[in-house]
Short mmCIF file of C-alpha atoms and ligand atoms in Angstrom, two decimals:
data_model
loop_
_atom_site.label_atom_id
_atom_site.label_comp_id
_atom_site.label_asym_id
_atom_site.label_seq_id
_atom_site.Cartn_x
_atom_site.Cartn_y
_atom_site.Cartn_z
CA UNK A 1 16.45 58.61 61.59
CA UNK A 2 16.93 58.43 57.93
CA UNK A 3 17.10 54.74 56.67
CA UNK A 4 15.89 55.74 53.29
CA UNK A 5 18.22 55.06 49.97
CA UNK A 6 20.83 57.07 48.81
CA UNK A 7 18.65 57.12 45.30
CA UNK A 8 15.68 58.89 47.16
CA UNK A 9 17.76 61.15 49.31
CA UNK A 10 19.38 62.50 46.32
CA UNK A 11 16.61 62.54 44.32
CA UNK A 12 14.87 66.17 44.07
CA UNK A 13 11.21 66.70 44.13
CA UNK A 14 9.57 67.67 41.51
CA UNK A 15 8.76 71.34 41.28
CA UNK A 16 6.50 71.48 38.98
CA UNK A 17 4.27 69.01 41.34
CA UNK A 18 5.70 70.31 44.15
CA UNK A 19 4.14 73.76 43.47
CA UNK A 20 0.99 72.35 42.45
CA UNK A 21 0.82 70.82 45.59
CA UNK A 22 1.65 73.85 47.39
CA UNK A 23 -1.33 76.00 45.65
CA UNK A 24 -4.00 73.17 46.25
CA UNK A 25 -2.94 73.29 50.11
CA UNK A 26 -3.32 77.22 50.58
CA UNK A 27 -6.73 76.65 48.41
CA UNK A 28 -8.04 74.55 51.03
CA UNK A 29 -7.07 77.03 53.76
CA UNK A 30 -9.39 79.54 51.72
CA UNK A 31 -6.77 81.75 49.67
CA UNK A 32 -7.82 82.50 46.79
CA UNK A 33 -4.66 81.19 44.13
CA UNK A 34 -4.41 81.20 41.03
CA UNK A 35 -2.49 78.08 39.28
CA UNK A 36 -0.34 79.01 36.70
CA UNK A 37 2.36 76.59 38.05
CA UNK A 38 1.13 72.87 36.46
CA UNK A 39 1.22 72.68 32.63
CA UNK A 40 -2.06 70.92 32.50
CA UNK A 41 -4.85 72.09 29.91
CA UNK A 42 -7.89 73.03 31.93
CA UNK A 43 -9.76 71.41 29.00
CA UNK A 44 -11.66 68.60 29.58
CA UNK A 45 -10.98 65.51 27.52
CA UNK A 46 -13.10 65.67 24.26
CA UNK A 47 -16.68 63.91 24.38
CA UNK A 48 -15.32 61.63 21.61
CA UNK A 49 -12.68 59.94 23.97
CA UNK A 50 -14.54 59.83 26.64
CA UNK A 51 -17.09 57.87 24.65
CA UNK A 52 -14.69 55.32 23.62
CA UNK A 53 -13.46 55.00 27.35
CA UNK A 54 -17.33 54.08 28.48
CA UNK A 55 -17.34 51.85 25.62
CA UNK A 56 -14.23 49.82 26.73
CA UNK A 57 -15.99 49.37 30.13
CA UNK A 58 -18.88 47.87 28.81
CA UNK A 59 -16.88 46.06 26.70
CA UNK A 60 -15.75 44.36 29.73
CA UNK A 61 -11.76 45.34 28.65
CA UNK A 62 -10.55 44.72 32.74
CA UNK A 63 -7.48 42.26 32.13
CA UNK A 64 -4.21 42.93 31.94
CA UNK A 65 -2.89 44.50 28.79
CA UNK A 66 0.07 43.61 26.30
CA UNK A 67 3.43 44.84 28.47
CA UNK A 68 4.06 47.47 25.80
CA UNK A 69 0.49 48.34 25.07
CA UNK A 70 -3.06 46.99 22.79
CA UNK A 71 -1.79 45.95 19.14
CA UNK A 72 -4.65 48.36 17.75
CA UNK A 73 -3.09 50.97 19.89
CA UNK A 74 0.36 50.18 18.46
CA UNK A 75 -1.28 50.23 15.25
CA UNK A 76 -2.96 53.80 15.85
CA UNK A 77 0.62 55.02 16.97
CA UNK A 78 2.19 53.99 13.45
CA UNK A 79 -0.65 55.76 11.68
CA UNK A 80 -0.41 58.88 13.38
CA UNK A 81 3.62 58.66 13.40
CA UNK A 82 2.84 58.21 9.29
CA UNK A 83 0.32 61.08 9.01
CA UNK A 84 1.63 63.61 11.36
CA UNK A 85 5.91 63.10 11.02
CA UNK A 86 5.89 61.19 7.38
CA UNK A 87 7.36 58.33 10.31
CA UNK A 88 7.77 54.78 9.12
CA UNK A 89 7.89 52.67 12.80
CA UNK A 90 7.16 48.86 12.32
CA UNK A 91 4.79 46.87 15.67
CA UNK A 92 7.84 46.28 17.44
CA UNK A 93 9.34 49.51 17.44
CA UNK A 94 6.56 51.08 19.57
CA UNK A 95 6.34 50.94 23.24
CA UNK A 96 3.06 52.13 25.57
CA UNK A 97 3.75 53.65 29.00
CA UNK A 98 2.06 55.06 31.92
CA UNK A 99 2.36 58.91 30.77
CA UNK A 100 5.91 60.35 28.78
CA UNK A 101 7.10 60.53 32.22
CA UNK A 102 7.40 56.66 32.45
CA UNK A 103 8.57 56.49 28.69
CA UNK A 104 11.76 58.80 29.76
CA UNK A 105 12.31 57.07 32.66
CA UNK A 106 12.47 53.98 31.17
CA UNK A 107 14.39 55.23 28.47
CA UNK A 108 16.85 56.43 31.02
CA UNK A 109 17.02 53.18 32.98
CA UNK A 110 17.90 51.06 29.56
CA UNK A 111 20.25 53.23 28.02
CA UNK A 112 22.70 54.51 30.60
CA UNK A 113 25.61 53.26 32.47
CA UNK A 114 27.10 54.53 35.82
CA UNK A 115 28.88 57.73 34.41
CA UNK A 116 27.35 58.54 30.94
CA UNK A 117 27.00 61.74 30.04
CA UNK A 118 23.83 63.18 28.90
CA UNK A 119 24.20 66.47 27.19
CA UNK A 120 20.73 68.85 28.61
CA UNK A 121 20.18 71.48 26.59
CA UNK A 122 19.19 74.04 29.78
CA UNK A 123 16.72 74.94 30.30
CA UNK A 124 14.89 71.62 30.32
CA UNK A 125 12.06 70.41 31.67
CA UNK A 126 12.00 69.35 35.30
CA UNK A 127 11.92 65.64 35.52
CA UNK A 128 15.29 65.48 32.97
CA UNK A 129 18.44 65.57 35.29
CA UNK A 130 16.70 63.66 37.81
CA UNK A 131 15.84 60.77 35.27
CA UNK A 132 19.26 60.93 34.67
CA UNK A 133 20.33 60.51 37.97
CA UNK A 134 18.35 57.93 39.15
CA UNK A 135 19.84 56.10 36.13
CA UNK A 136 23.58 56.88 37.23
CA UNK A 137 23.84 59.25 34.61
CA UNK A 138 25.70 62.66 34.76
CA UNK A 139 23.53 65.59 33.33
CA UNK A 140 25.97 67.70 31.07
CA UNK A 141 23.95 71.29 31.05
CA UNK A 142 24.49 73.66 28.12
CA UNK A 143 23.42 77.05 28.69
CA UNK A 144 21.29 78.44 26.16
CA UNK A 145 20.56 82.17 26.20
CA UNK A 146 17.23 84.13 25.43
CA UNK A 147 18.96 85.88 22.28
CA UNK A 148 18.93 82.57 20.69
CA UNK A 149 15.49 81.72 21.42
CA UNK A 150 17.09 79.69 24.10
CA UNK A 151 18.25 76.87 21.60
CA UNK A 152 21.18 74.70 22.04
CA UNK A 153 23.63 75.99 18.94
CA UNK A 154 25.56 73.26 16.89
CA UNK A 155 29.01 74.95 18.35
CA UNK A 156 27.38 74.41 21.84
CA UNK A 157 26.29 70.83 21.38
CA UNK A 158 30.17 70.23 19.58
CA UNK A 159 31.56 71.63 22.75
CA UNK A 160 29.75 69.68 25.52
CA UNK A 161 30.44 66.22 24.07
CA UNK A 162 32.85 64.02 25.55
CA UNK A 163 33.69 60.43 24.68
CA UNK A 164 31.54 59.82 27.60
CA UNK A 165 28.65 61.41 25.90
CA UNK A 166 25.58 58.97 25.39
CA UNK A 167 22.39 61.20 24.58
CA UNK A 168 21.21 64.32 23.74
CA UNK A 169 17.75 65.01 25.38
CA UNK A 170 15.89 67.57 24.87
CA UNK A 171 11.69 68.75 23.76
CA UNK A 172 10.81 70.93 20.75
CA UNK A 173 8.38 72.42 21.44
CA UNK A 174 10.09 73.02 24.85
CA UNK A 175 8.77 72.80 28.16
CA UNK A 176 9.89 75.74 29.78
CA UNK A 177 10.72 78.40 26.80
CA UNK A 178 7.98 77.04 24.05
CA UNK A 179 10.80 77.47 21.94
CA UNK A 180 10.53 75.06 18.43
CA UNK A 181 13.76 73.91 16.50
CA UNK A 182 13.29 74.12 13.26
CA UNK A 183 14.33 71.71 10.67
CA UNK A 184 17.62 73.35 9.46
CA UNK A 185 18.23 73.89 13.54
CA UNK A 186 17.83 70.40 14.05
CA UNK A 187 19.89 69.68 10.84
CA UNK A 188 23.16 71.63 12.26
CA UNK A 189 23.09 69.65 15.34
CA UNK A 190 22.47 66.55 13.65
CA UNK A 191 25.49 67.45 11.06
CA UNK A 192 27.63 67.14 14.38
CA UNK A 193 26.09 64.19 15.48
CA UNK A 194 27.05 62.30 12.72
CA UNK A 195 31.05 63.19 13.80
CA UNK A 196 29.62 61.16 17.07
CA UNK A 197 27.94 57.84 16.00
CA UNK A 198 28.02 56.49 19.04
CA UNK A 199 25.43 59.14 20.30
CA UNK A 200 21.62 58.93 20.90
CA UNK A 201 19.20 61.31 20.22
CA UNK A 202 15.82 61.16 22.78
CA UNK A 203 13.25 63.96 21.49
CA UNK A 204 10.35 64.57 23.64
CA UNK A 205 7.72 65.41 21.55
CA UNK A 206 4.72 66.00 23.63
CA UNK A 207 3.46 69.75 22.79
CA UNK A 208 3.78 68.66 19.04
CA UNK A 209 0.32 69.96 17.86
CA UNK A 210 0.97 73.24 20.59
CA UNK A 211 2.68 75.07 17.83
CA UNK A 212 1.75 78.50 17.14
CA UNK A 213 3.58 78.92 13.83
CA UNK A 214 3.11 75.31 12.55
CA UNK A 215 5.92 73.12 10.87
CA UNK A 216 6.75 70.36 13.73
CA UNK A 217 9.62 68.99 12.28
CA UNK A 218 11.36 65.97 14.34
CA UNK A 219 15.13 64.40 14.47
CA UNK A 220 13.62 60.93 13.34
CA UNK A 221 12.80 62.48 10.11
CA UNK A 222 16.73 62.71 8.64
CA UNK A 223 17.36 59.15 7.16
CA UNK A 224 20.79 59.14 8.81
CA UNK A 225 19.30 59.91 12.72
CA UNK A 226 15.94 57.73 12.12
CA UNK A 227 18.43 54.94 13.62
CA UNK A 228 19.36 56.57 16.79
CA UNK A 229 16.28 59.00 18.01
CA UNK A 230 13.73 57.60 20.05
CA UNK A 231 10.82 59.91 19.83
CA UNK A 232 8.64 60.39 22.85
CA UNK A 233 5.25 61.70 22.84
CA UNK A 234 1.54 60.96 24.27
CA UNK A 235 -1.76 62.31 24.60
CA UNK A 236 -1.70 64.65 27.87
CA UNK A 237 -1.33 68.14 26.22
CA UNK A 238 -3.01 67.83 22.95
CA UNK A 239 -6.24 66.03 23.70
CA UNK A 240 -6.52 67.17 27.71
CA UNK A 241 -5.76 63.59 29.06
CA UNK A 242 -2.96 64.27 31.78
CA UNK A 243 -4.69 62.14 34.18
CA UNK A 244 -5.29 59.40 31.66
CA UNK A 245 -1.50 58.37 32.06
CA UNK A 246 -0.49 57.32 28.10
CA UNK A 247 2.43 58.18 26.30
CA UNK A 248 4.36 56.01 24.30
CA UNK A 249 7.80 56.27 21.96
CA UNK A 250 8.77 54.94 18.39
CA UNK A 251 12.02 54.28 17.87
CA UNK A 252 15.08 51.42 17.25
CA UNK A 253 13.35 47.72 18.29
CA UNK A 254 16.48 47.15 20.30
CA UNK A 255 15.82 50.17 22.35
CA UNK A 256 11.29 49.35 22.22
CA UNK A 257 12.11 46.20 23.72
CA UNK A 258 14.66 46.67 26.32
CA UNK A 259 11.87 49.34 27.39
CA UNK A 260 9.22 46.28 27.15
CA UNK A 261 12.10 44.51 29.46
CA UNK A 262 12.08 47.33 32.04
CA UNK A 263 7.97 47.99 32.35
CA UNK A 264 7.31 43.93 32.39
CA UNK A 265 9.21 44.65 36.12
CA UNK A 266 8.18 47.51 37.19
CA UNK A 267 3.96 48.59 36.53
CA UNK A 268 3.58 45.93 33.62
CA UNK A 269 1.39 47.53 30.88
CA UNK A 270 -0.50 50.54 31.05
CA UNK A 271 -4.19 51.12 32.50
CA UNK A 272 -6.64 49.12 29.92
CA UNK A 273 -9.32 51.84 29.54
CA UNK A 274 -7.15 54.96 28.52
CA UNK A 275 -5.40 52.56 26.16
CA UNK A 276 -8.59 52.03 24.37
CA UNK A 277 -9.70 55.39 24.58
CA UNK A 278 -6.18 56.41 23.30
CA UNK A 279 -7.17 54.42 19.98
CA UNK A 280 -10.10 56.61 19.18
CA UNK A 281 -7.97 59.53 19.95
CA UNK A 282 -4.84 59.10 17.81
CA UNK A 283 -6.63 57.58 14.80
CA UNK A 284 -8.81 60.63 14.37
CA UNK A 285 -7.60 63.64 12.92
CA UNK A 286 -5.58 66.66 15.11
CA UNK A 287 -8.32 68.90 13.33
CA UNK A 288 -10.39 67.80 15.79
CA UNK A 289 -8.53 69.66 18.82
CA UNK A 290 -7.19 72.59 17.01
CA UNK A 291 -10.51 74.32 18.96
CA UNK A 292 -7.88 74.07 21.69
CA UNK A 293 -4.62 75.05 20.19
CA UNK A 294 -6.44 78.43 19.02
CA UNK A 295 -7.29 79.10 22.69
CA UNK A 296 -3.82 78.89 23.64
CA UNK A 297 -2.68 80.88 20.84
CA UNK A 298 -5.20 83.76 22.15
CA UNK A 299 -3.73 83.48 26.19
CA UNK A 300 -0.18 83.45 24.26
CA UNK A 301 -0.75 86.42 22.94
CA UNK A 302 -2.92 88.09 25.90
CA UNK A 303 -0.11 87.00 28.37
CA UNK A 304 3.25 88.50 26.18
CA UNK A 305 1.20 91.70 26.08
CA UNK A 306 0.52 91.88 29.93
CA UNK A 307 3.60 90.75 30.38
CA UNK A 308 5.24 93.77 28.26
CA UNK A 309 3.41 96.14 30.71
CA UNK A 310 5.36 94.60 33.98
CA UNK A 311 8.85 95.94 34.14
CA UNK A 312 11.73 93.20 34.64
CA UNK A 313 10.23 90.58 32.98
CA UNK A 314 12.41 89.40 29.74
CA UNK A 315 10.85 87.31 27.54
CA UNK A 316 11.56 85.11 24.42
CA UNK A 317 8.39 84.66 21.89
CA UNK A 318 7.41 81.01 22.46
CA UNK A 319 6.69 79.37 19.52
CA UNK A 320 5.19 76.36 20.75
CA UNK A 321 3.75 74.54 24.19
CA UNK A 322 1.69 76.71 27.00
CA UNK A 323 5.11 78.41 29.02
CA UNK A 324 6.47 81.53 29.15
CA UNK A 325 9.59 82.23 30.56
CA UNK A 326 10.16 84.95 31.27
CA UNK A 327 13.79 86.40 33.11
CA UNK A 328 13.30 88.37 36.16
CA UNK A 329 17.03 88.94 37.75
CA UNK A 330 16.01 92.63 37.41
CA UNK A 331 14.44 91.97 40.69
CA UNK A 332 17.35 90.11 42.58
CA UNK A 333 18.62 92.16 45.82
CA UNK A 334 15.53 93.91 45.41
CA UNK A 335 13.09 94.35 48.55
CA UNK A 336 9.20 94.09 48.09
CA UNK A 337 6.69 93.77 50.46
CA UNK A 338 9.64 93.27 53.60
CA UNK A 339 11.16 90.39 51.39
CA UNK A 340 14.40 90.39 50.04
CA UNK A 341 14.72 88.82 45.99
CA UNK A 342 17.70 86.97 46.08
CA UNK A 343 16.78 84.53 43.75
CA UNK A 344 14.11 83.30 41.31
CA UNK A 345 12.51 80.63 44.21
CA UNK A 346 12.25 83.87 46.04
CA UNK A 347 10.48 86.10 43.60
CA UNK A 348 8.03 82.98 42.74
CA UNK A 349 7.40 82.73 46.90
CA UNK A 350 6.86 86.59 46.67
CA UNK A 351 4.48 85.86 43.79
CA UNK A 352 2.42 82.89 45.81
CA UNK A 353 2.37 84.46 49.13
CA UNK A 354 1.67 87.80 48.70
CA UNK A 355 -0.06 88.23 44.71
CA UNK A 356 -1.72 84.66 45.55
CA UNK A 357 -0.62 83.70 42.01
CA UNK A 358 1.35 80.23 41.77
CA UNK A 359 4.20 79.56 38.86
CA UNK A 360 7.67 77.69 38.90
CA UNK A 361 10.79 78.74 39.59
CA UNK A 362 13.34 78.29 36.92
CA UNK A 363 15.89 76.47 38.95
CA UNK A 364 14.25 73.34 38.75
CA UNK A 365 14.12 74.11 34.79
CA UNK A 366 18.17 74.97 35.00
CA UNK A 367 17.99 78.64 34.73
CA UNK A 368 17.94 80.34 37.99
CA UNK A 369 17.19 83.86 36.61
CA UNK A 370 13.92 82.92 35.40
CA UNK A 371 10.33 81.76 36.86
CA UNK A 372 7.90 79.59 34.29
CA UNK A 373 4.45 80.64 34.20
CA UNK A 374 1.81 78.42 32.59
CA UNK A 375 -0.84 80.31 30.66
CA UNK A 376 -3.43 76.44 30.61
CA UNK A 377 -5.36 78.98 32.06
CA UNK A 378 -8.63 80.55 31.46
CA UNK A 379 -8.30 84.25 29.73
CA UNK A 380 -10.18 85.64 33.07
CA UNK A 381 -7.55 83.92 35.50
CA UNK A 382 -4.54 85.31 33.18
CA UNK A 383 -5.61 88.83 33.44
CA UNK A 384 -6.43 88.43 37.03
CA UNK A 385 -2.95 86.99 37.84
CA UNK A 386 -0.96 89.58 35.60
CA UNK A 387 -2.68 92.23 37.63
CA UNK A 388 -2.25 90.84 40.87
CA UNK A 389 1.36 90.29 40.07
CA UNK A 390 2.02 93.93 38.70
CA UNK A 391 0.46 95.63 41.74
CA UNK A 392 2.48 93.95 43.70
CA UNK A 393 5.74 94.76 42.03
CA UNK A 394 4.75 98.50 41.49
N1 PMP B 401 7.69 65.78 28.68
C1 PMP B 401 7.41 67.09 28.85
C2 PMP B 401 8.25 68.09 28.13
C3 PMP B 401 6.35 67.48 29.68
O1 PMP B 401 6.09 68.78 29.84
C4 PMP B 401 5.61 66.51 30.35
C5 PMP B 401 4.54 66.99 31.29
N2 PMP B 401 3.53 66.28 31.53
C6 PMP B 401 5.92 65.16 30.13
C7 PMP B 401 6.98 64.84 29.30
C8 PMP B 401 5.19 64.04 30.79
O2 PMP B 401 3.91 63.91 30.29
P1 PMP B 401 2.93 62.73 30.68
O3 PMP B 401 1.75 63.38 31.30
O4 PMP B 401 2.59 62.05 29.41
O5 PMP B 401 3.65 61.83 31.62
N1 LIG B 402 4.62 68.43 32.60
C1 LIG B 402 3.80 69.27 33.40
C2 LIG B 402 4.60 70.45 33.89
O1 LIG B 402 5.72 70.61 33.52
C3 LIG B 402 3.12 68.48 34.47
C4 LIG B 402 3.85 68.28 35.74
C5 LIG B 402 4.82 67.16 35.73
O2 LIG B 402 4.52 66.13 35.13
O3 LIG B 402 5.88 67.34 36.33
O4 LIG B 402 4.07 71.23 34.62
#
């Protein structure tokens, strides 16, 4: 008997966890898997953070925190908006949550109404259309294509509004592709946004600093969409704190403190320790993790070249973020190992089960024709994936 909500029945799992999941379960029946499913740095969090988070305990910070987050961390958020996007966000304009995830799922919760439209520039990362859902919004997908670097085109984004068009959501860099608009990108789609003044503009900014060719440049920074772009970003990718749960946006104080509104219901303000550790982290300079972001420049570059040497995989060159994405339809209706390909869940289940390597099937991303493969990996576990994976496609 199913007495649960309609909201949870319809509501898919997500993948990305749900693969995760999947590879720590077959670990623990002895199988040897590689993860290349969760985009999770296998860093761990620099000694510097940590040190601030031992300091808050012994500081005796245990109570409850501000709803929207620590003033000093507030504080620390406007400076780095400052340095890092030349952002100008005032106290009340900033909001603290428990991860990006809770940030966009507030930001869902305040801003839509049963039947707004949400445009989705596809593919998208997982957690998107189901935000959207949950919210009683309708996810408008736009196709983008791997000639175009799989960005959303000003013509596109023209095309898919409606006057029941809300929001544009979307992250640069992007989680799947890694692909990074760049200012003049950003500029044409913003030139038709201003035919639509009515529409917002949520930019998830969380592999910011995981950008191999440099030059984040975000929506907020145009004087005419700095009023309607909530930027979203937080500390999991760049300083290896995914389980630390902080993320936080800066945008209009109408929009902070409906947000405020939503979390003062539903987890009240977020864990006391990784706030204060989150201070030490944002005030210092990105310099001090680049050590990371020119690891993941090398596996970038190891995993397009064992990549090349794989037939049927079709890449774009991410720019940005730890993803490929690579298309793999050459292998639908294709039989390997006694299982038919029909579809990129299948080729990612021929992947797990028989090359013991986990990754994500693009479905969940809104491309079926692709699987996402994480390279937060060590350089030893990439090479020994990409070889398990071509012998068993040879
Ligand atoms: N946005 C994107 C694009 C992501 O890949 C992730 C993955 N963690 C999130 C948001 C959520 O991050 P957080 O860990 O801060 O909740
Ligand atoms: N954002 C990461 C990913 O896409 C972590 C998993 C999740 O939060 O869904 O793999």
């Amino acid at each position: 008997m199913n007495q649960l909500s309609d909201r949870i029945n319809n509501l898919s799992t997500s993948a990305t966890l749900a693969m995760a999941a999947k590879a720590r379960e077959l670990r623990t029946e002895g199988k040897d898997v590689i993860g290349l499913s969760l985009g999770e740095p296998d860093f761990n969090t620099p000694d510097f953070i940590k040190d601030a988070a031992k300091q808050a305990i012994e500081d005796n910070y245990n109570s409850y925190t501000p709803v929207d987050g620590y003033v000093e961390l507030k504080q620390a958020i406007i400076t780095k908006f400052k340095r890092d996007n030349q952002l100008d966000y005032k106290l009340p304009q900033i909001v603290v949550s428990t991860g990006a995830k809770q940030a966009l799922a507030n930001l869902a919760m305040v801003m839509l109404n049963k039947g707004d439209e949400v445009i989705l520039p596809c593919p998208y990362w997982v957690s998107y259309a189901d935000m959207v859902k949950l919210a009683d919004g309708v996810p408008v997908e736009v196709t983008t294509t791997i000639e175009n670097d799989f960005k959303m085109t000003a013509q596109q984004l023209e095309d898919a509004i409606t006057p029941k068009t809300k929001m544009i959501w979307y992250s640069s860099p992007c989680n799947p592709s890694g692909s990074v608009y760049s200012k003049d990108e950003l500029r044409a789609l913003a030139d038709v946004l201003q035919k639509h003044p009515n529409i917002f503009v949520i930019s998830d900014e969380i592999y910011e600093h995981i950008n191999y060719k440099g030059g984040h440049f975000s929506m907020a920074q145009f004087s005419d969409m700095y009023d309607r772009t909530v930027v979203v970003n937080g500390v999991s990718k760049a300083f290896a704190m995914t389980g630390w749960r902080i993320g936080y946006i800066g945008g209009p104080d109408w929009i902070a403190r409906a947000c405020n509104k939503m979390q003062g219901q539903v987890t009240s303000g977020a864990n006391c320790i990784a706030q204060r550790a989150v201070i030490t982290a944002l005030n210092e300079s990105p310099e001090k993790v680049k050590f990371m972001i020119d690891e993941f420049k090398e596996r970038r570059a190891l995993i397009l070249n064992l990549l090349s040497d794989i037939p049927g995989f079709n890449s774009n060159e991410p720019e940005g973020a730890f993803y490929v994405f690579p298309d793999v339809s050459y292998y639908f209706g294709k039989t390997i190992k006694g299982k038919t390909i029909n579809n990129a869940s299948d080729f990612s289940m021929l992947l797990l089960e028989e090359a013991l390597v986990a990754t994500v099937a693009g479905d969940a991303f809104g491309n079926p024709n692709c699987i996402r493969i994480s390279y937060a990996a060590s350089q030893e576990q990439i090479k020994e994936a990409l070889s398990r994976i071509k012998n068993i496609l040879a």
